[in-house]
mmCIF file of C-alpha atoms and ligand atoms in Angstrom:
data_model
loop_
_atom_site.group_PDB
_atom_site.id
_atom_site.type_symbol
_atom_site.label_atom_id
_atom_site.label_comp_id
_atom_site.label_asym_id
_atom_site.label_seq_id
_atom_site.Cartn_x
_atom_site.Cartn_y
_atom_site.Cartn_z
ATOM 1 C CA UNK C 1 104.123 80.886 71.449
ATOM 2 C CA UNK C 2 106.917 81.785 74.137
ATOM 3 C CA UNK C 3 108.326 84.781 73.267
ATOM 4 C CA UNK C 4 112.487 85.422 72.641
ATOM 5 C CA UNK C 5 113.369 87.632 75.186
ATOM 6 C CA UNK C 6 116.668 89.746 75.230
ATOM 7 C CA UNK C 7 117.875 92.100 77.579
ATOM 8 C CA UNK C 8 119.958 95.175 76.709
ATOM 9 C CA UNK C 9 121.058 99.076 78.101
ATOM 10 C CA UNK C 10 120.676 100.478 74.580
ATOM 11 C CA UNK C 11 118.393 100.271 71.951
ATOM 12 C CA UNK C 12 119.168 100.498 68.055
ATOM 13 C CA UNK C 13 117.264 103.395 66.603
ATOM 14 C CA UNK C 14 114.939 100.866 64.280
ATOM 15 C CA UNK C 15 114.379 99.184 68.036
ATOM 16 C CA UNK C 16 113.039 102.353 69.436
ATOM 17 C CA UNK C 17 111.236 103.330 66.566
ATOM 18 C CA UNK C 18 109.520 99.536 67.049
ATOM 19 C CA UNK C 19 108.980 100.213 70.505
ATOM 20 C CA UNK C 20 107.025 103.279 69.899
ATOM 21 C CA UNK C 21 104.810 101.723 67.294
ATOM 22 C CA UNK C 22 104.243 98.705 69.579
ATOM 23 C CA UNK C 23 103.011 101.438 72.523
ATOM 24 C CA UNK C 24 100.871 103.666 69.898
ATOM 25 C CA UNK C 25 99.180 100.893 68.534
ATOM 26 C CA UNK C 26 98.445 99.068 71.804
ATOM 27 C CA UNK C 27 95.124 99.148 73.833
ATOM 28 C CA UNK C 28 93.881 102.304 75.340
ATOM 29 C CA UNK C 29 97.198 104.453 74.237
ATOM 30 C CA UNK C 30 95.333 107.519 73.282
ATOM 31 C CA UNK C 31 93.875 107.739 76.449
ATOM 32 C CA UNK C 32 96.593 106.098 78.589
ATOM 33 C CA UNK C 33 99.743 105.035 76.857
ATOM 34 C CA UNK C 34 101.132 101.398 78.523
ATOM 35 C CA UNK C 35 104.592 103.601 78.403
ATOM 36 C CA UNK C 36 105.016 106.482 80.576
ATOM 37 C CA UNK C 37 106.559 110.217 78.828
ATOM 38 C CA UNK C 38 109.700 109.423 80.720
ATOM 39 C CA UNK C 39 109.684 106.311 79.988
ATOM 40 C CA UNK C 40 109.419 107.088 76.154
ATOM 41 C CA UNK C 41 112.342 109.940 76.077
ATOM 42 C CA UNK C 42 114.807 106.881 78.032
ATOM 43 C CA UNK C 43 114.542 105.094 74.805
ATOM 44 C CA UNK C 44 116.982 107.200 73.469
ATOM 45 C CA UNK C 45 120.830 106.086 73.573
ATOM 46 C CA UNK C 46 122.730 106.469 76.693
ATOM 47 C CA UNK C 47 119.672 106.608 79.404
ATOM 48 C CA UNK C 48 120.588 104.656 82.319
ATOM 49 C CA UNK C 49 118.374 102.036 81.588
ATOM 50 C CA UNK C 50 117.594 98.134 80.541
ATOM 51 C CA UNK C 51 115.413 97.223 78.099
ATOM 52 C CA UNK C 52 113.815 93.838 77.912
ATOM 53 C CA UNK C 53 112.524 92.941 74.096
ATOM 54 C CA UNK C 54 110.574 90.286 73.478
ATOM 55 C CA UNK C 55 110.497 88.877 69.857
ATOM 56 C CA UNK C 56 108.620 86.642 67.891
ATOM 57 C CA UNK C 57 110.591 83.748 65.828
ATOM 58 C CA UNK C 58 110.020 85.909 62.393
ATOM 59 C CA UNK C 59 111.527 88.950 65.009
ATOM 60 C CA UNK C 60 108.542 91.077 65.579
ATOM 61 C CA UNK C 61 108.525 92.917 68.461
ATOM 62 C CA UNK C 62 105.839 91.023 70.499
ATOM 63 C CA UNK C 63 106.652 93.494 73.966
ATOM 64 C CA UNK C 64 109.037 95.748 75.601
ATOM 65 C CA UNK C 65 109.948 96.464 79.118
ATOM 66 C CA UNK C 66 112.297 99.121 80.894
ATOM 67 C CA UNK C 67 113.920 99.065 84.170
ATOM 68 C CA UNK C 68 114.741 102.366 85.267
ATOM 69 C CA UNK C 69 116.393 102.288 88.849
ATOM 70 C CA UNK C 70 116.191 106.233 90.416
ATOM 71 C CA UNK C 71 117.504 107.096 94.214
ATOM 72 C CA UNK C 72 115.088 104.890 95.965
ATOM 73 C CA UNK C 73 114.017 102.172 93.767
ATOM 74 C CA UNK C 74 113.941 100.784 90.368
ATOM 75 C CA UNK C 75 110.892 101.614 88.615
ATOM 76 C CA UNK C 76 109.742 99.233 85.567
ATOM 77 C CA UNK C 77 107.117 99.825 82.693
ATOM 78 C CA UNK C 78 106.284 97.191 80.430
ATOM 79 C CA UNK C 79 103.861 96.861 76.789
ATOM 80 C CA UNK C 80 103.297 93.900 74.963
ATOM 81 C CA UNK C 81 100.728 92.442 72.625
ATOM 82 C CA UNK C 82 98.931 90.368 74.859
ATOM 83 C CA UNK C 83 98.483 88.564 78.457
ATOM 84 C CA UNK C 84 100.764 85.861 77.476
ATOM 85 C CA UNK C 85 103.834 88.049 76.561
ATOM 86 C CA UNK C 86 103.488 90.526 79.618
ATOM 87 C CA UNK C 87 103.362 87.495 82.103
ATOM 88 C CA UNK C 88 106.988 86.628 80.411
ATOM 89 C CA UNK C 89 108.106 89.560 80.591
ATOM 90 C CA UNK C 90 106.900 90.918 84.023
ATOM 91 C CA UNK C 91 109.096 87.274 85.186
ATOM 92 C CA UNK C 92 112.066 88.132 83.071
ATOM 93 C CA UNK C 93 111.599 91.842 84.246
ATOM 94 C CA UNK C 94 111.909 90.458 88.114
ATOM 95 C CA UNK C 95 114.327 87.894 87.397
ATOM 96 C CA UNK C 96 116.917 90.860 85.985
ATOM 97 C CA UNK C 97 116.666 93.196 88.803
ATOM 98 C CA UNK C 98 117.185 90.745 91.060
ATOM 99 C CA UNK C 99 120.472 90.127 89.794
ATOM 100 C CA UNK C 100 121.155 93.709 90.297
ATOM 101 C CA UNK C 101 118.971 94.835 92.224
ATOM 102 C CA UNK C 102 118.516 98.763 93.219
ATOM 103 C CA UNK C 103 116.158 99.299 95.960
ATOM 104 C CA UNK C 104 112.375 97.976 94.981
ATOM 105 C CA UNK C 105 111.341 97.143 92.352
ATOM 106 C CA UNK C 106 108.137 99.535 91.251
ATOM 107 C CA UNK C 107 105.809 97.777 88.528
ATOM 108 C CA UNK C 108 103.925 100.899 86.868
ATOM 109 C CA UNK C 109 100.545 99.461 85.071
ATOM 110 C CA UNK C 110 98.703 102.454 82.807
ATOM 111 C CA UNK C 111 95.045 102.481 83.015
ATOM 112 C CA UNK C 112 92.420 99.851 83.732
ATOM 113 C CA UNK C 113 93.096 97.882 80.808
ATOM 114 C CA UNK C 114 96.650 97.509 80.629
ATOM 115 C CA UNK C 115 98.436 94.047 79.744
ATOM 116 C CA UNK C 116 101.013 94.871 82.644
ATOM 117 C CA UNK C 117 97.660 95.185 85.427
ATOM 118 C CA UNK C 118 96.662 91.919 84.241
ATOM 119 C CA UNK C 119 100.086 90.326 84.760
ATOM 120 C CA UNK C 120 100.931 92.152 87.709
ATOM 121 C CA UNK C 121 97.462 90.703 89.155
ATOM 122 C CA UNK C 122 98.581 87.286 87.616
ATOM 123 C CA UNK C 123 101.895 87.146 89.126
ATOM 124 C CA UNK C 124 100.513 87.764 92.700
ATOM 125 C CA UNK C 125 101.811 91.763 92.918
ATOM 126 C CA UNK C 126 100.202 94.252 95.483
ATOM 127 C CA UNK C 127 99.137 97.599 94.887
ATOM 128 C CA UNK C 128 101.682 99.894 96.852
ATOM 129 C CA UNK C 129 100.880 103.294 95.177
ATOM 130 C CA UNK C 130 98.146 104.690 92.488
ATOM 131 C CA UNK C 131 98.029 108.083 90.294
ATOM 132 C CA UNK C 132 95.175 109.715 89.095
ATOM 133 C CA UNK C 133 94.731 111.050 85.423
ATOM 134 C CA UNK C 134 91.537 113.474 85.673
ATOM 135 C CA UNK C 135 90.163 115.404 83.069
ATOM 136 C CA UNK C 136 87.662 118.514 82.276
ATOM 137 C CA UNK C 137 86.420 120.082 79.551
ATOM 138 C CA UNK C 138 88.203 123.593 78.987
ATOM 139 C CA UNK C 139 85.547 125.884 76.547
ATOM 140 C CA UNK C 140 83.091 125.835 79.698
ATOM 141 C CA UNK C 141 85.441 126.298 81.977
ATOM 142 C CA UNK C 142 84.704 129.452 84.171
ATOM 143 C CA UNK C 143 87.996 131.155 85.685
ATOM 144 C CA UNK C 144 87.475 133.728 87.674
ATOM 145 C CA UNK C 145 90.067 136.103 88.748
ATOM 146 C CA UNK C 146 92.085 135.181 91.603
ATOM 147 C CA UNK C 147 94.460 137.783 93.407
ATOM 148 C CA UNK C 148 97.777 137.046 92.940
ATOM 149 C CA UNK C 149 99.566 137.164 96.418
ATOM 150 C CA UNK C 150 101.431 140.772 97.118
ATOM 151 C CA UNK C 151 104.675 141.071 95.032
ATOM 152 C CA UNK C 152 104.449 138.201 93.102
ATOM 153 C CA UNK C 153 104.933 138.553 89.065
ATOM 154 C CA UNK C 154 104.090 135.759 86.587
ATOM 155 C CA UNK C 155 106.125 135.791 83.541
ATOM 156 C CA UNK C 156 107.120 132.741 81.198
ATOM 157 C CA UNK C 157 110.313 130.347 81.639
ATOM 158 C CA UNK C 158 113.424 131.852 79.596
ATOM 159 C CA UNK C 159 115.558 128.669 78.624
ATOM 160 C CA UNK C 160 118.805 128.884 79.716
ATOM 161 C CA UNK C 161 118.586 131.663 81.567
ATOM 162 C CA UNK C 162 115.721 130.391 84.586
ATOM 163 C CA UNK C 163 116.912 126.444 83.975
ATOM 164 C CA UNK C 164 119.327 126.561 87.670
ATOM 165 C CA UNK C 165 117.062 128.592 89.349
ATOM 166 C CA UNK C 166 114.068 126.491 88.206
ATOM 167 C CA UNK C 167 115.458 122.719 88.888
ATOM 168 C CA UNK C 168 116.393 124.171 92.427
ATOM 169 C CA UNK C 169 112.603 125.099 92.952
ATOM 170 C CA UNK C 170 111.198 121.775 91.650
ATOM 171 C CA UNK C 171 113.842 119.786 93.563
ATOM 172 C CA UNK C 172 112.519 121.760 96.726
ATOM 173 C CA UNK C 173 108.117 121.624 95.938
ATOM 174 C CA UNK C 174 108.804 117.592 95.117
ATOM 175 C CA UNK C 175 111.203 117.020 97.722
ATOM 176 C CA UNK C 176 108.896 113.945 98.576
ATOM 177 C CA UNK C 177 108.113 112.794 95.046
ATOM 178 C CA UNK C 178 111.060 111.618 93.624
ATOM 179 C CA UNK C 179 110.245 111.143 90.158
ATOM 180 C CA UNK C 180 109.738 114.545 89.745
ATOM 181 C CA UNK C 181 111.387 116.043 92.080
ATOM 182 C CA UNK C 182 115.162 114.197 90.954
ATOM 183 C CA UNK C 183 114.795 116.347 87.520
ATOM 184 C CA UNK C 184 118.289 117.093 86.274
ATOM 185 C CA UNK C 185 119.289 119.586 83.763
ATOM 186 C CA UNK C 186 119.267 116.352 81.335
ATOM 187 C CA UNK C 187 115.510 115.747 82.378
ATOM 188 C CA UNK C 188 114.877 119.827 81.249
ATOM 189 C CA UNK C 189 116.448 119.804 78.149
ATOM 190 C CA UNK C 190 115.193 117.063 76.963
ATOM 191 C CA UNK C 191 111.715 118.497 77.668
ATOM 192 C CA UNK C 192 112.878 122.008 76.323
ATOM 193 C CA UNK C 193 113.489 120.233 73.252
ATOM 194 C CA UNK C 194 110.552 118.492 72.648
ATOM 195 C CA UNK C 195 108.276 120.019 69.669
ATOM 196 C CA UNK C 196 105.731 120.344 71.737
ATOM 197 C CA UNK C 197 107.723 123.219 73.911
ATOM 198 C CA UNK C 198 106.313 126.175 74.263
ATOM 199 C CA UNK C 199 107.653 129.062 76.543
ATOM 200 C CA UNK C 200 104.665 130.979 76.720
ATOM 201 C CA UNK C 201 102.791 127.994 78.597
ATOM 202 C CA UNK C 202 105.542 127.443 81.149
ATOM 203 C CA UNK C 203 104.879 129.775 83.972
ATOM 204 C CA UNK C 204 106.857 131.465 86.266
ATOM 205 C CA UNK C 205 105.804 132.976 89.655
ATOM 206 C CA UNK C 206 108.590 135.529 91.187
ATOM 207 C CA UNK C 207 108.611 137.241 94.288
ATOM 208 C CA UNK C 208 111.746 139.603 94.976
ATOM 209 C CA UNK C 209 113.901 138.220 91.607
ATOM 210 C CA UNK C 210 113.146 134.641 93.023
ATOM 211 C CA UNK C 211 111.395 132.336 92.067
ATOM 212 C CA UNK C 212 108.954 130.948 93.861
ATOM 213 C CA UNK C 213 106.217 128.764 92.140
ATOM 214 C CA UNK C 214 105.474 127.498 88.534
ATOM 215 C CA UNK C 215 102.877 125.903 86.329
ATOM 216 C CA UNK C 216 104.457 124.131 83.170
ATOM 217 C CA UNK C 217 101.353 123.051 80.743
ATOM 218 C CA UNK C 218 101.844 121.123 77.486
ATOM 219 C CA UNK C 219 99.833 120.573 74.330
ATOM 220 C CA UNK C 220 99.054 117.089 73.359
ATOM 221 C CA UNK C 221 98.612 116.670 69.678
ATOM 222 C CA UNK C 222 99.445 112.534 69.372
ATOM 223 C CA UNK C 223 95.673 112.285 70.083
ATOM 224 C CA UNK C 224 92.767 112.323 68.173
ATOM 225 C CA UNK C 225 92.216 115.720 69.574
ATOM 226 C CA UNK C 226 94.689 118.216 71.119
ATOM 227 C CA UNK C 227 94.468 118.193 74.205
ATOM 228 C CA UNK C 228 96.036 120.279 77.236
ATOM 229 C CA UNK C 229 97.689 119.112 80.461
ATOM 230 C CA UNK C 230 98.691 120.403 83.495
ATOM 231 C CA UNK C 231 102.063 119.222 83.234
ATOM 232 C CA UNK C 232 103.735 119.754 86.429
ATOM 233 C CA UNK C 233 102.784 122.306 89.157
ATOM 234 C CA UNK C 234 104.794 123.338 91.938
ATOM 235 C CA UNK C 235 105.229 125.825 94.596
ATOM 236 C CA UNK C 236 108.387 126.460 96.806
ATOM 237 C CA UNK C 237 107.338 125.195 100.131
ATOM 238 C CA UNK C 238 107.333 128.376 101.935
ATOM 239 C CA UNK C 239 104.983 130.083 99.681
ATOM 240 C CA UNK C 240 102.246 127.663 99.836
ATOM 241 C CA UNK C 241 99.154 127.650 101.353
ATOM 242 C CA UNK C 242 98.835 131.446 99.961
ATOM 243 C CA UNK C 243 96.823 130.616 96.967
ATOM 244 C CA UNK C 244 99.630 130.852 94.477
ATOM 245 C CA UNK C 245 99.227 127.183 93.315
ATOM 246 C CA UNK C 246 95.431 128.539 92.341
ATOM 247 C CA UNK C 247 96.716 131.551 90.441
ATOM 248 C CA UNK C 248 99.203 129.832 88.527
ATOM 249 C CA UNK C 249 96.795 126.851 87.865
ATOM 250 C CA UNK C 250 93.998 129.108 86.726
ATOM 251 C CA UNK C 251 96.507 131.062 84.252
ATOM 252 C CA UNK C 252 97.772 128.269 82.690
ATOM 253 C CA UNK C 253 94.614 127.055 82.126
ATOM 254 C CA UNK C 254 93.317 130.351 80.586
ATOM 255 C CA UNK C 255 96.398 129.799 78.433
ATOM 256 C CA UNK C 256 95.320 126.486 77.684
ATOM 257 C CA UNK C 257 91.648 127.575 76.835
ATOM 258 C CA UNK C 258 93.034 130.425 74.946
ATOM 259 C CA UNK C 259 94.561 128.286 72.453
ATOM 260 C CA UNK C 260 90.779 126.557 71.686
ATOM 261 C CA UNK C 261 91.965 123.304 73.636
ATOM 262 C CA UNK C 262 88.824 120.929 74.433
ATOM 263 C CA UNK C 263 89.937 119.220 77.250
ATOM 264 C CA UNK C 264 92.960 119.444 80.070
ATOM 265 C CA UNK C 265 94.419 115.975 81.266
ATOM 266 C CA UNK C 266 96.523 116.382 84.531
ATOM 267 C CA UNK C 267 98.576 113.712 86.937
ATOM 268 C CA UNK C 268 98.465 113.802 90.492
ATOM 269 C CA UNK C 269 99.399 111.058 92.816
ATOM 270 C CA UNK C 270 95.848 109.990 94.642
ATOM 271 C CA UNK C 271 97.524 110.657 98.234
ATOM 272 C CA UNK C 272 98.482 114.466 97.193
ATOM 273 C CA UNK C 273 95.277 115.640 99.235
ATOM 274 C CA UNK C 274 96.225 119.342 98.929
ATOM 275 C CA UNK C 275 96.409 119.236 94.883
ATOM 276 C CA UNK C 276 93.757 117.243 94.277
ATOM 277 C CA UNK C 277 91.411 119.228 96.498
ATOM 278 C CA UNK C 278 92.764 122.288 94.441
ATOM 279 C CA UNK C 279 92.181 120.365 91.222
ATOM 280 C CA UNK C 280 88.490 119.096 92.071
ATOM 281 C CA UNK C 281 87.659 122.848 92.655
ATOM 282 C CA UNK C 282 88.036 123.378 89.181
ATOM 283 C CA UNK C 283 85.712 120.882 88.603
ATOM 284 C CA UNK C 284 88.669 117.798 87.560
ATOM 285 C CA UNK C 285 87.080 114.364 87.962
ATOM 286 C CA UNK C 286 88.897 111.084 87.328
ATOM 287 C CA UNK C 287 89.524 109.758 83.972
ATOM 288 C CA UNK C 288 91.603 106.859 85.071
ATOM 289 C CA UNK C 289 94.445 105.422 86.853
ATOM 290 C CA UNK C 290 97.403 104.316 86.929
ATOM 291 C CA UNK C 291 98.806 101.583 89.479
ATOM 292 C CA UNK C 292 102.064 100.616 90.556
ATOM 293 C CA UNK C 293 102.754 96.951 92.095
ATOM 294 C CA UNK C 294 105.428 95.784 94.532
ATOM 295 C CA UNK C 295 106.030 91.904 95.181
ATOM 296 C CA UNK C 296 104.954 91.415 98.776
HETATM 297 C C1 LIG Q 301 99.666 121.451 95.517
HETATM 298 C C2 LIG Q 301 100.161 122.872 95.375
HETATM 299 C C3 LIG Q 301 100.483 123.182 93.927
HETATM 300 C C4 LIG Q 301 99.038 123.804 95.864
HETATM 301 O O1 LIG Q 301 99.506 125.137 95.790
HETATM 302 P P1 LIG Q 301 99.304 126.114 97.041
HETATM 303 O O2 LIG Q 301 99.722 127.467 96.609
HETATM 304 O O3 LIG Q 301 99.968 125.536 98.209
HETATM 305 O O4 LIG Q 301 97.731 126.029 97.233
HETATM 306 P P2 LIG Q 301 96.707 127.230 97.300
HETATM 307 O O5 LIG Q 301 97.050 128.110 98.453
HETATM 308 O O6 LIG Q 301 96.601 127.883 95.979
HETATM 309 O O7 LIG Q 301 95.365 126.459 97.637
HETATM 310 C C5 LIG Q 301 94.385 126.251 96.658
HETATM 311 C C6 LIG Q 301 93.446 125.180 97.092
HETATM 312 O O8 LIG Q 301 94.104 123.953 97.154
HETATM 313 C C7 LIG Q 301 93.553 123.180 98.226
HETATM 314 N N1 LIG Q 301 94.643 122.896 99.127
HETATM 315 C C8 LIG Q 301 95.898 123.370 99.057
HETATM 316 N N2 LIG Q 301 96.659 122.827 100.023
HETATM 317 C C9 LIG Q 301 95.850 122.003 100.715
HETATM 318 C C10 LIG Q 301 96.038 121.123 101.803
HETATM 319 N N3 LIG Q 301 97.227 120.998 102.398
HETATM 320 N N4 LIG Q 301 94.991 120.387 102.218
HETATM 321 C C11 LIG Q 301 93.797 120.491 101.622
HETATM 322 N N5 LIG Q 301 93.542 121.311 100.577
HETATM 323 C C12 LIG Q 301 94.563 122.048 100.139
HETATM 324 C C13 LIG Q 301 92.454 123.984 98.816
HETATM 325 O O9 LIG Q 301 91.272 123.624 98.116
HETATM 326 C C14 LIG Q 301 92.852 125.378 98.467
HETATM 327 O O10 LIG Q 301 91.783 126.236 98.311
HETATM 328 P P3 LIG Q 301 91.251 127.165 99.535
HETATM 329 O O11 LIG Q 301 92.442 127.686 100.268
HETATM 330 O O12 LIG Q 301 90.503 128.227 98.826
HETATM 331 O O13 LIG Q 301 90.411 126.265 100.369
HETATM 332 C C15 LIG Q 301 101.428 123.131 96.264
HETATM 333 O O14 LIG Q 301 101.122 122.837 97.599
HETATM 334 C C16 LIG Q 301 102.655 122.339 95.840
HETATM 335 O O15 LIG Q 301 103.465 122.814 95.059
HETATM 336 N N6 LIG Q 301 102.830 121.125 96.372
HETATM 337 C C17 LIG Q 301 104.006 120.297 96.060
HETATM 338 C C18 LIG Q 301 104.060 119.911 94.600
HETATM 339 C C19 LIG Q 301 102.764 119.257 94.143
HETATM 340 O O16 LIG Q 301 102.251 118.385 94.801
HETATM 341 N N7 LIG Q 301 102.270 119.691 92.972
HETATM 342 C C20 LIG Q 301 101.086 119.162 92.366
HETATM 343 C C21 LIG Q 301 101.433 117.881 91.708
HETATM 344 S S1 LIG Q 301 100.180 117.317 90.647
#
């Protein structure tokens, strides 16, 4: 059955709604959802986005792609209920940005199983860049104490009052990671907003009133069990290499554990050598993968 496929920049709230049932219910989601976090909050009206919907005759959602162009490229996500329906719309995904395009286009395929791996594979893509989900167990987790460097206090993010201070710090420890390190004060709030917020796991490191690293951790309770993550670490560039990144890391952690958590999920882009040698120290070992295509 060939799909209907419609392209629009916003989606009605019964079509988001859809969209999130169609990614909660697919393959794997609980351990790797086909749609990225990001990807999920640009569902919302206004993001500067397309959306590709594929429909059934009876107007089911049968699969749902984004195309979400950032400085460099255009980075695209898709979920759909089988091979067939990804194939059509990893072609109708390709055949949209090229009519406007912006930079690359960036296929992101979640996990091993995902319908959009199988197409990209299909549809002759190459792997340009992969990111690593690992995993540990938190109860037998052993922290020990690490020395925090001299002068440096760790205290929790205040909203509103550390938001400038704190995109100006991320902007500068993912100056080479775009996707994380072009967070506006949109990206924040949205975050900040989220029920799953919690100020007392988003960390602050300051050194002389600045700030100069931070370890953000969220609670994950869409899954069969809560879990933790890492959610985004970062330390200004000049203060690396001091073992702040491991004193942050361990106290969110002990945050983490402290809350009876059974297991920490964290992303870190496979080529990050320095983080994932600080991760693997703590005894993080890959849960899975996620791969982006480019068209040769
Ligand atoms: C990755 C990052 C958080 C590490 O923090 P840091 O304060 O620089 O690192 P630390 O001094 O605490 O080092 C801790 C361990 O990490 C590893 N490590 C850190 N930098 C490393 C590097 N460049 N190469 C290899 N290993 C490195 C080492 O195992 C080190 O332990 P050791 O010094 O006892 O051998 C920090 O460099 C950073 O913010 N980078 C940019 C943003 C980023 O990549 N964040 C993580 C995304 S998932």
């Amino acid at each position: 059955m060939t799909p209907d496929l419609r392209s629009v920049t916003t989606l009605t709230e019964d079509q988001a709604d859809q969209v999130r049932r169609l990614v909660s219910q697919s393959a794997g989601a609980q351990d790797n959802p086909p749609i990225s976090e990001g990807g999920l909050l640009r569902l919302h009206a206004g993001a500067p986005v397309r959306h590709l919907l594929a429909t059934s005759e009876g107007s089911e959602l049968l699969g749902y792609a984004q195309l979400a162009p950032d400085a460099e490229a255009t980075a695209a996500e898709l979920v759909a209920v089988d091979d067939a329906v990804a194939l059509e719309l990893l072609g109708a995904l390709e055949k949209l940005d090229a009519e406007d395009p912006h930079g690359e286009l960036r296929l992101w395929a979640h996990g091993e199983s995902s319908v959009a791996r199988r197409a990209a594979q299909q549809a002759g893509l190459l792997v340009t860049r992969e990111l690593l989900q690992l995993r540990r167990s938190l109860p037998d987790l052993e922290l020990g104490d690490v020395p925090r460097p001299a002068g440096v206090n760790i205290r929790p993010f205040v909203p509103g009052r550390d938001d400038q201070a704190w995109l100006a710090l991320n902007a500068l420890a993912f100056a080479s990671h775009p996707e994380q390190g072009g967070w506006t004060q949109r990206d924040l709030d949205e975050r900040l907003q989220e029920p799953w917020f919690d100020p007392g796991g988003f960390l602050l490191a300051e050194r002389d009133g600045e700030l100069v690293g931070y370890h953000w951790t969220k609670v994950h309770d869409e899954t069969p069990e809560p879990m933790g993550e890492v959610y985004v670490l970062g330390i200004h560039p000049a203060a690396q290499g001091m073992h702040l990144g491991r004193v942050l890391l361990t106290a969110g952690l002990r945050h983490l554990r402290g809350l009876g958590l059974g297991t920490v999920l964290l992303y870190v882009d496979e080529t990050n050598t320095g983080a994932v040698a600080l991760y693997r120290t703590l005894g993080f070992a890959e849960f899975s993968r996620d791969v982006q295509y480019v068209r040769p």
